[in-house]
Amino acid sequence: MTKVAVVFADGCEEVEGLSVVDVLRRLNIDCDMVGLDKKEIDGDHHILLTCDKVVDDSLLDYDLVAFPGGRTGALNLRNNKKLADLMIQRNKAGKWDAAMCAAPIALGHYGLLEGANYTCYPGFEKQIEEECPNGHFSTGITVVDQEHKIITSRGPATAWAYAYTIARTLGHDTSDLEKGMLYDYLAKNINASL
């Protein structure tokens, strides 16, 4: 059975993490909400989140670990040595990881974007380029780097695309859920409504 962890830190962009949890749980994918250093997390917009557990060595057992963005949350993820060590071990073991919005700065700081294709919230690519000069920035909504096993996405409005991309990358069919949640309708009609 596929297992995913979404790591939440104080100051995270709530919608970017909860969209992943929501989509994966609707698909019956085992998805844990993991607090960076405590179970109770205060999001960037002061939405209080109660996580299932706190970061520990079990992070190595997940098929994919996902990070939501939010500037403060991303910095908290970036600056946590225990998390950095675990993510580097995951990368060496060939595990999938994902980050969106500002959170790719954490993956960049850990050295995981060196040589990888990625995207992030506009402007954060400059910070990533300082630590991973051989990374390849793209403006795509979501970017999947199969070689480096990294999934990235742009920002709050791309959270659903991020969530569905994670599920599909892990081998799950999302078509029925996309129809049921009207995601397919949104994808086909968004330009007409703007």
PDB file of C-alpha atoms in Angstrom:
ATOM      1  CA  MET A   1       0.000   0.000   0.000  1.00  0.00           C
ATOM      2  CA  THR A   2       1.253   3.475  -0.928  1.00  0.00           C
ATOM      3  CA  LYS A   3       2.164   5.715   2.018  1.00  0.00           C
ATOM      4  CA  VAL A   4       2.595   9.493   1.811  1.00  0.00           C
ATOM      5  CA  ALA A   5       3.581  11.998   4.493  1.00  0.00           C
ATOM      6  CA  VAL A   6       2.773  15.699   4.232  1.00  0.00           C
ATOM      7  CA  VAL A   7       5.073  17.672   6.551  1.00  0.00           C
ATOM      8  CA  PHE A   8       3.498  20.782   8.062  1.00  0.00           C
ATOM      9  CA  ALA A   9       5.499  23.541   9.767  1.00  0.00           C
ATOM     10  CA  ASP A  10       4.318  26.700  11.502  1.00  0.00           C
ATOM     11  CA  GLY A  11       3.686  29.323   8.826  1.00  0.00           C
ATOM     12  CA  CYS A  12       2.841  26.810   6.108  1.00  0.00           C
ATOM     13  CA  GLU A  13       0.397  27.620   3.305  1.00  0.00           C
ATOM     14  CA  GLU A  14      -2.527  25.548   4.577  1.00  0.00           C
ATOM     15  CA  VAL A  15      -4.304  24.930   1.256  1.00  0.00           C
ATOM     16  CA  GLU A  16      -1.122  23.542  -0.295  1.00  0.00           C
ATOM     17  CA  GLY A  17      -0.831  20.821   2.326  1.00  0.00           C
ATOM     18  CA  LEU A  18      -4.483  20.068   2.938  1.00  0.00           C
ATOM     19  CA  SER A  19      -5.242  19.711  -0.785  1.00  0.00           C
ATOM     20  CA  VAL A  20      -2.722  16.881  -0.970  1.00  0.00           C
ATOM     21  CA  VAL A  21      -4.097  15.197   2.154  1.00  0.00           C
ATOM     22  CA  ASP A  22      -7.675  15.577   0.862  1.00  0.00           C
ATOM     23  CA  VAL A  23      -7.035  14.159  -2.624  1.00  0.00           C
ATOM     24  CA  LEU A  24      -4.887  11.270  -1.409  1.00  0.00           C
ATOM     25  CA  ARG A  25      -7.310  10.232   1.316  1.00  0.00           C
ATOM     26  CA  ARG A  26     -10.218  10.364  -1.167  1.00  0.00           C
ATOM     27  CA  LEU A  27      -8.183   7.957  -3.300  1.00  0.00           C
ATOM     28  CA  ASN A  28      -7.702   5.699  -0.242  1.00  0.00           C
ATOM     29  CA  ILE A  29      -3.966   6.374  -0.207  1.00  0.00           C
ATOM     30  CA  ASP A  30      -2.492   6.214   3.287  1.00  0.00           C
ATOM     31  CA  CYS A  31      -1.554   9.849   3.959  1.00  0.00           C
ATOM     32  CA  ASP A  32      -0.263  11.142   7.280  1.00  0.00           C
ATOM     33  CA  MET A  33      -0.157  14.751   8.372  1.00  0.00           C
ATOM     34  CA  VAL A  34       3.247  15.104  10.034  1.00  0.00           C
ATOM     35  CA  GLY A  35       4.164  18.091  12.182  1.00  0.00           C
ATOM     36  CA  LEU A  36       7.719  19.345  11.834  1.00  0.00           C
ATOM     37  CA  ASP A  37       8.396  19.557  15.561  1.00  0.00           C
ATOM     38  CA  LYS A  38       4.969  19.291  17.210  1.00  0.00           C
ATOM     39  CA  LYS A  39       1.485  18.010  16.433  1.00  0.00           C
ATOM     40  CA  GLU A  40      -0.299  21.381  16.620  1.00  0.00           C
ATOM     41  CA  ILE A  41       0.670  23.626  13.698  1.00  0.00           C
ATOM     42  CA  ASP A  42      -0.326  27.276  13.216  1.00  0.00           C
ATOM     43  CA  GLY A  43      -0.591  27.903   9.470  1.00  0.00           C
ATOM     44  CA  ASP A  44       0.280  31.125   7.698  1.00  0.00           C
ATOM     45  CA  HIS A  45      -3.353  32.267   7.843  1.00  0.00           C
ATOM     46  CA  HIS A  46      -3.765  31.141  11.453  1.00  0.00           C
ATOM     47  CA  ILE A  47      -5.666  27.995  10.592  1.00  0.00           C
ATOM     48  CA  LEU A  48      -4.765  25.552  13.331  1.00  0.00           C
ATOM     49  CA  LEU A  49      -3.852  22.092  12.091  1.00  0.00           C
ATOM     50  CA  THR A  50      -3.652  18.952  14.199  1.00  0.00           C
ATOM     51  CA  CYS A  51      -1.190  16.481  12.735  1.00  0.00           C
ATOM     52  CA  ASP A  52      -1.190  12.710  13.141  1.00  0.00           C
ATOM     53  CA  LYS A  53       2.412  12.560  14.303  1.00  0.00           C
ATOM     54  CA  VAL A  54       5.709  14.452  14.475  1.00  0.00           C
ATOM     55  CA  VAL A  55       8.760  14.047  12.209  1.00  0.00           C
ATOM     56  CA  ASP A  56      10.827  11.025  13.184  1.00  0.00           C
ATOM     57  CA  ASP A  57      12.849   8.297  11.473  1.00  0.00           C
ATOM     58  CA  SER A  58       9.648   6.714  10.097  1.00  0.00           C
ATOM     59  CA  LEU A  59       9.787   9.406   7.404  1.00  0.00           C
ATOM     60  CA  LEU A  60      12.239   7.059   5.683  1.00  0.00           C
ATOM     61  CA  ASP A  61       9.455   4.486   5.214  1.00  0.00           C
ATOM     62  CA  TYR A  62       7.083   6.651   3.164  1.00  0.00           C
ATOM     63  CA  ASP A  63       6.844   6.288  -0.608  1.00  0.00           C
ATOM     64  CA  LEU A  64       6.686  10.086  -0.917  1.00  0.00           C
ATOM     65  CA  VAL A  65       7.117  13.041   1.422  1.00  0.00           C
ATOM     66  CA  ALA A  66       5.415  16.296   0.397  1.00  0.00           C
ATOM     67  CA  PHE A  67       6.029  19.842   1.588  1.00  0.00           C
ATOM     68  CA  PRO A  68       3.492  22.660   1.359  1.00  0.00           C
ATOM     69  CA  GLY A  69       4.913  26.137   0.864  1.00  0.00           C
ATOM     70  CA  GLY A  70       4.318  29.420   2.597  1.00  0.00           C
ATOM     71  CA  ARG A  71       7.437  31.526   3.122  1.00  0.00           C
ATOM     72  CA  THR A  72       7.689  31.066   6.889  1.00  0.00           C
ATOM     73  CA  GLY A  73       6.759  27.396   6.716  1.00  0.00           C
ATOM     74  CA  ALA A  74       9.298  26.783   3.963  1.00  0.00           C
ATOM     75  CA  LEU A  75      12.044  28.474   5.993  1.00  0.00           C
ATOM     76  CA  ASN A  76      11.132  26.330   9.003  1.00  0.00           C
ATOM     77  CA  LEU A  77      11.406  23.188   6.837  1.00  0.00           C
ATOM     78  CA  ARG A  78      14.655  24.446   5.300  1.00  0.00           C
ATOM     79  CA  ASN A  79      16.320  25.155   8.632  1.00  0.00           C
ATOM     80  CA  ASN A  80      15.425  21.911  10.452  1.00  0.00           C
ATOM     81  CA  LYS A  81      18.563  19.732  10.572  1.00  0.00           C
ATOM     82  CA  LYS A  82      16.739  16.532  11.531  1.00  0.00           C
ATOM     83  CA  LEU A  83      14.377  16.893   8.578  1.00  0.00           C
ATOM     84  CA  ALA A  84      17.271  17.741   6.253  1.00  0.00           C
ATOM     85  CA  ASP A  85      19.156  14.606   7.284  1.00  0.00           C
ATOM     86  CA  LEU A  86      16.088  12.410   6.744  1.00  0.00           C
ATOM     87  CA  MET A  87      15.325  13.942   3.341  1.00  0.00           C
ATOM     88  CA  ILE A  88      18.919  13.424   2.178  1.00  0.00           C
ATOM     89  CA  GLN A  89      18.705   9.768   3.277  1.00  0.00           C
ATOM     90  CA  ARG A  90      15.386   9.401   1.404  1.00  0.00           C
ATOM     91  CA  ASN A  91      16.931  10.855  -1.732  1.00  0.00           C
ATOM     92  CA  LYS A  92      19.901   8.472  -1.566  1.00  0.00           C
ATOM     93  CA  ALA A  93      17.433   5.574  -1.204  1.00  0.00           C
ATOM     94  CA  GLY A  94      15.634   6.649  -4.407  1.00  0.00           C
ATOM     95  CA  LYS A  95      12.397   7.763  -2.714  1.00  0.00           C
ATOM     96  CA  TRP A  96      10.015  10.355  -4.173  1.00  0.00           C
ATOM     97  CA  ASP A  97       9.750  13.816  -2.620  1.00  0.00           C
ATOM     98  CA  ALA A  98       7.599  16.831  -3.468  1.00  0.00           C
ATOM     99  CA  ALA A  99       7.547  20.523  -2.608  1.00  0.00           C
ATOM    100  CA  MET A 100       5.515  23.457  -3.820  1.00  0.00           C
ATOM    101  CA  CYS A 101       5.442  27.233  -3.729  1.00  0.00           C
ATOM    102  CA  ALA A 102       8.306  28.424  -1.485  1.00  0.00           C
ATOM    103  CA  ALA A 103       9.104  24.929  -0.147  1.00  0.00           C
ATOM    104  CA  PRO A 104      11.511  23.960  -2.958  1.00  0.00           C
ATOM    105  CA  ILE A 105      13.969  26.245  -1.129  1.00  0.00           C
ATOM    106  CA  ALA A 106      14.179  23.479   1.478  1.00  0.00           C
ATOM    107  CA  LEU A 107      14.937  20.825  -1.144  1.00  0.00           C
ATOM    108  CA  GLY A 108      17.465  23.209  -2.694  1.00  0.00           C
ATOM    109  CA  HIS A 109      19.150  23.793   0.663  1.00  0.00           C
ATOM    110  CA  TYR A 110      19.405  20.020   1.185  1.00  0.00           C
ATOM    111  CA  GLY A 111      21.099  19.778  -2.252  1.00  0.00           C
ATOM    112  CA  LEU A 112      18.262  17.695  -3.724  1.00  0.00           C
ATOM    113  CA  LEU A 113      17.592  20.053  -6.648  1.00  0.00           C
ATOM    114  CA  GLU A 114      21.148  19.921  -7.952  1.00  0.00           C
ATOM    115  CA  GLY A 115      20.751  18.835 -11.577  1.00  0.00           C
ATOM    116  CA  ALA A 116      16.978  18.458 -11.177  1.00  0.00           C
ATOM    117  CA  ASN A 117      14.105  20.050 -13.090  1.00  0.00           C
ATOM    118  CA  TYR A 118      11.871  22.051 -10.754  1.00  0.00           C
ATOM    119  CA  THR A 119       9.465  24.927 -10.369  1.00  0.00           C
ATOM    120  CA  CYS A 120       8.544  27.156  -7.421  1.00  0.00           C
ATOM    121  CA  TYR A 121       6.743  30.365  -6.503  1.00  0.00           C
ATOM    122  CA  PRO A 122       7.990  33.241  -8.691  1.00  0.00           C
ATOM    123  CA  GLY A 123      11.182  34.747  -7.295  1.00  0.00           C
ATOM    124  CA  PHE A 124      12.243  31.823  -5.099  1.00  0.00           C
ATOM    125  CA  GLU A 125      14.194  30.299  -7.989  1.00  0.00           C
ATOM    126  CA  LYS A 126      16.895  32.938  -7.369  1.00  0.00           C
ATOM    127  CA  GLN A 127      17.459  31.634  -3.843  1.00  0.00           C
ATOM    128  CA  ILE A 128      17.464  28.023  -5.073  1.00  0.00           C
ATOM    129  CA  GLU A 129      19.967  28.872  -7.835  1.00  0.00           C
ATOM    130  CA  GLU A 130      22.407  30.129  -5.180  1.00  0.00           C
ATOM    131  CA  GLU A 131      22.455  26.702  -3.503  1.00  0.00           C
ATOM    132  CA  CYS A 132      21.827  24.502  -6.558  1.00  0.00           C
ATOM    133  CA  PRO A 133      23.327  26.320  -9.544  1.00  0.00           C
ATOM    134  CA  ASN A 134      22.915  23.247 -11.750  1.00  0.00           C
ATOM    135  CA  GLY A 135      19.176  22.927 -11.130  1.00  0.00           C
ATOM    136  CA  HIS A 136      16.848  23.595 -14.055  1.00  0.00           C
ATOM    137  CA  PHE A 137      14.012  26.020 -13.266  1.00  0.00           C
ATOM    138  CA  SER A 138      10.792  25.829 -15.280  1.00  0.00           C
ATOM    139  CA  THR A 139       7.593  27.886 -15.177  1.00  0.00           C
ATOM    140  CA  GLY A 140       5.362  24.799 -15.447  1.00  0.00           C
ATOM    141  CA  ILE A 141       2.343  24.389 -13.158  1.00  0.00           C
ATOM    142  CA  THR A 142       3.861  21.161 -11.852  1.00  0.00           C
ATOM    143  CA  VAL A 143       7.203  19.644 -12.780  1.00  0.00           C
ATOM    144  CA  VAL A 144       7.958  15.946 -12.363  1.00  0.00           C
ATOM    145  CA  ASP A 145      11.629  14.994 -12.531  1.00  0.00           C
ATOM    146  CA  GLN A 146      11.643  11.216 -12.951  1.00  0.00           C
ATOM    147  CA  GLU A 147      15.426  10.903 -12.680  1.00  0.00           C
ATOM    148  CA  HIS A 148      15.723  12.767  -9.367  1.00  0.00           C
ATOM    149  CA  LYS A 149      12.275  11.661  -8.120  1.00  0.00           C
ATOM    150  CA  ILE A 150      11.188  15.217  -7.341  1.00  0.00           C
ATOM    151  CA  ILE A 151       7.749  16.793  -7.906  1.00  0.00           C
ATOM    152  CA  THR A 152       7.362  20.567  -7.595  1.00  0.00           C
ATOM    153  CA  SER A 153       4.571  23.070  -8.174  1.00  0.00           C
ATOM    154  CA  ARG A 154       4.139  26.868  -8.345  1.00  0.00           C
ATOM    155  CA  GLY A 155       1.791  28.149  -5.640  1.00  0.00           C
ATOM    156  CA  PRO A 156      -1.611  28.134  -3.919  1.00  0.00           C
ATOM    157  CA  ALA A 157      -3.699  28.068  -7.112  1.00  0.00           C
ATOM    158  CA  THR A 158      -1.785  24.988  -8.337  1.00  0.00           C
ATOM    159  CA  ALA A 159      -2.382  22.930  -5.173  1.00  0.00           C
ATOM    160  CA  TRP A 160      -4.964  20.617  -6.781  1.00  0.00           C
ATOM    161  CA  ALA A 161      -2.694  19.985  -9.781  1.00  0.00           C
ATOM    162  CA  TYR A 162       0.114  19.208  -7.318  1.00  0.00           C
ATOM    163  CA  ALA A 163      -2.047  16.743  -5.397  1.00  0.00           C
ATOM    164  CA  TYR A 164      -3.271  14.910  -8.500  1.00  0.00           C
ATOM    165  CA  THR A 165       0.253  14.816  -9.954  1.00  0.00           C
ATOM    166  CA  ILE A 166       1.541  13.206  -6.756  1.00  0.00           C
ATOM    167  CA  ALA A 167      -1.165  10.524  -6.911  1.00  0.00           C
ATOM    168  CA  ARG A 168      -0.632   9.815 -10.625  1.00  0.00           C
ATOM    169  CA  THR A 169       3.150   9.700 -10.228  1.00  0.00           C
ATOM    170  CA  LEU A 170       2.711   7.050  -7.533  1.00  0.00           C
ATOM    171  CA  GLY A 171       0.679   4.967  -9.982  1.00  0.00           C
ATOM    172  CA  HIS A 172      -2.895   5.791  -8.965  1.00  0.00           C
ATOM    173  CA  ASP A 173      -5.744   6.462 -11.395  1.00  0.00           C
ATOM    174  CA  THR A 174      -7.253   9.858 -10.556  1.00  0.00           C
ATOM    175  CA  SER A 175      -9.718  10.222 -13.448  1.00  0.00           C
ATOM    176  CA  ASP A 176     -12.925   9.381 -11.515  1.00  0.00           C
ATOM    177  CA  LEU A 177     -11.964  11.638  -8.627  1.00  0.00           C
ATOM    178  CA  GLU A 178     -11.043  14.472 -10.996  1.00  0.00           C
ATOM    179  CA  LYS A 179     -14.546  14.216 -12.494  1.00  0.00           C
ATOM    180  CA  GLY A 180     -16.218  13.915  -9.095  1.00  0.00           C
ATOM    181  CA  MET A 181     -14.429  16.980  -7.721  1.00  0.00           C
ATOM    182  CA  LEU A 182     -14.960  18.897 -11.016  1.00  0.00           C
ATOM    183  CA  TYR A 183     -11.213  19.259 -11.421  1.00  0.00           C
ATOM    184  CA  ASP A 184     -11.473  18.129 -15.048  1.00  0.00           C
ATOM    185  CA  TYR A 185     -14.173  20.770 -15.596  1.00  0.00           C
ATOM    186  CA  LEU A 186     -11.952  23.447 -14.063  1.00  0.00           C
ATOM    187  CA  ALA A 187      -8.982  22.419 -16.217  1.00  0.00           C
ATOM    188  CA  LYS A 188     -11.080  22.649 -19.394  1.00  0.00           C
ATOM    189  CA  ASN A 189     -12.888  25.889 -18.558  1.00  0.00           C
ATOM    190  CA  ILE A 190     -10.635  28.081 -16.436  1.00  0.00           C
ATOM    191  CA  ASN A 191      -9.633  30.421 -19.264  1.00  0.00           C
ATOM    192  CA  ALA A 192     -13.275  31.012 -20.226  1.00  0.00           C
ATOM    193  CA  SER A 193     -14.135  32.135 -16.700  1.00  0.00           C
ATOM    194  CA  LEU A 194     -11.300  34.632 -16.268  1.00  0.00           C
TER     195      LEU A 194
END
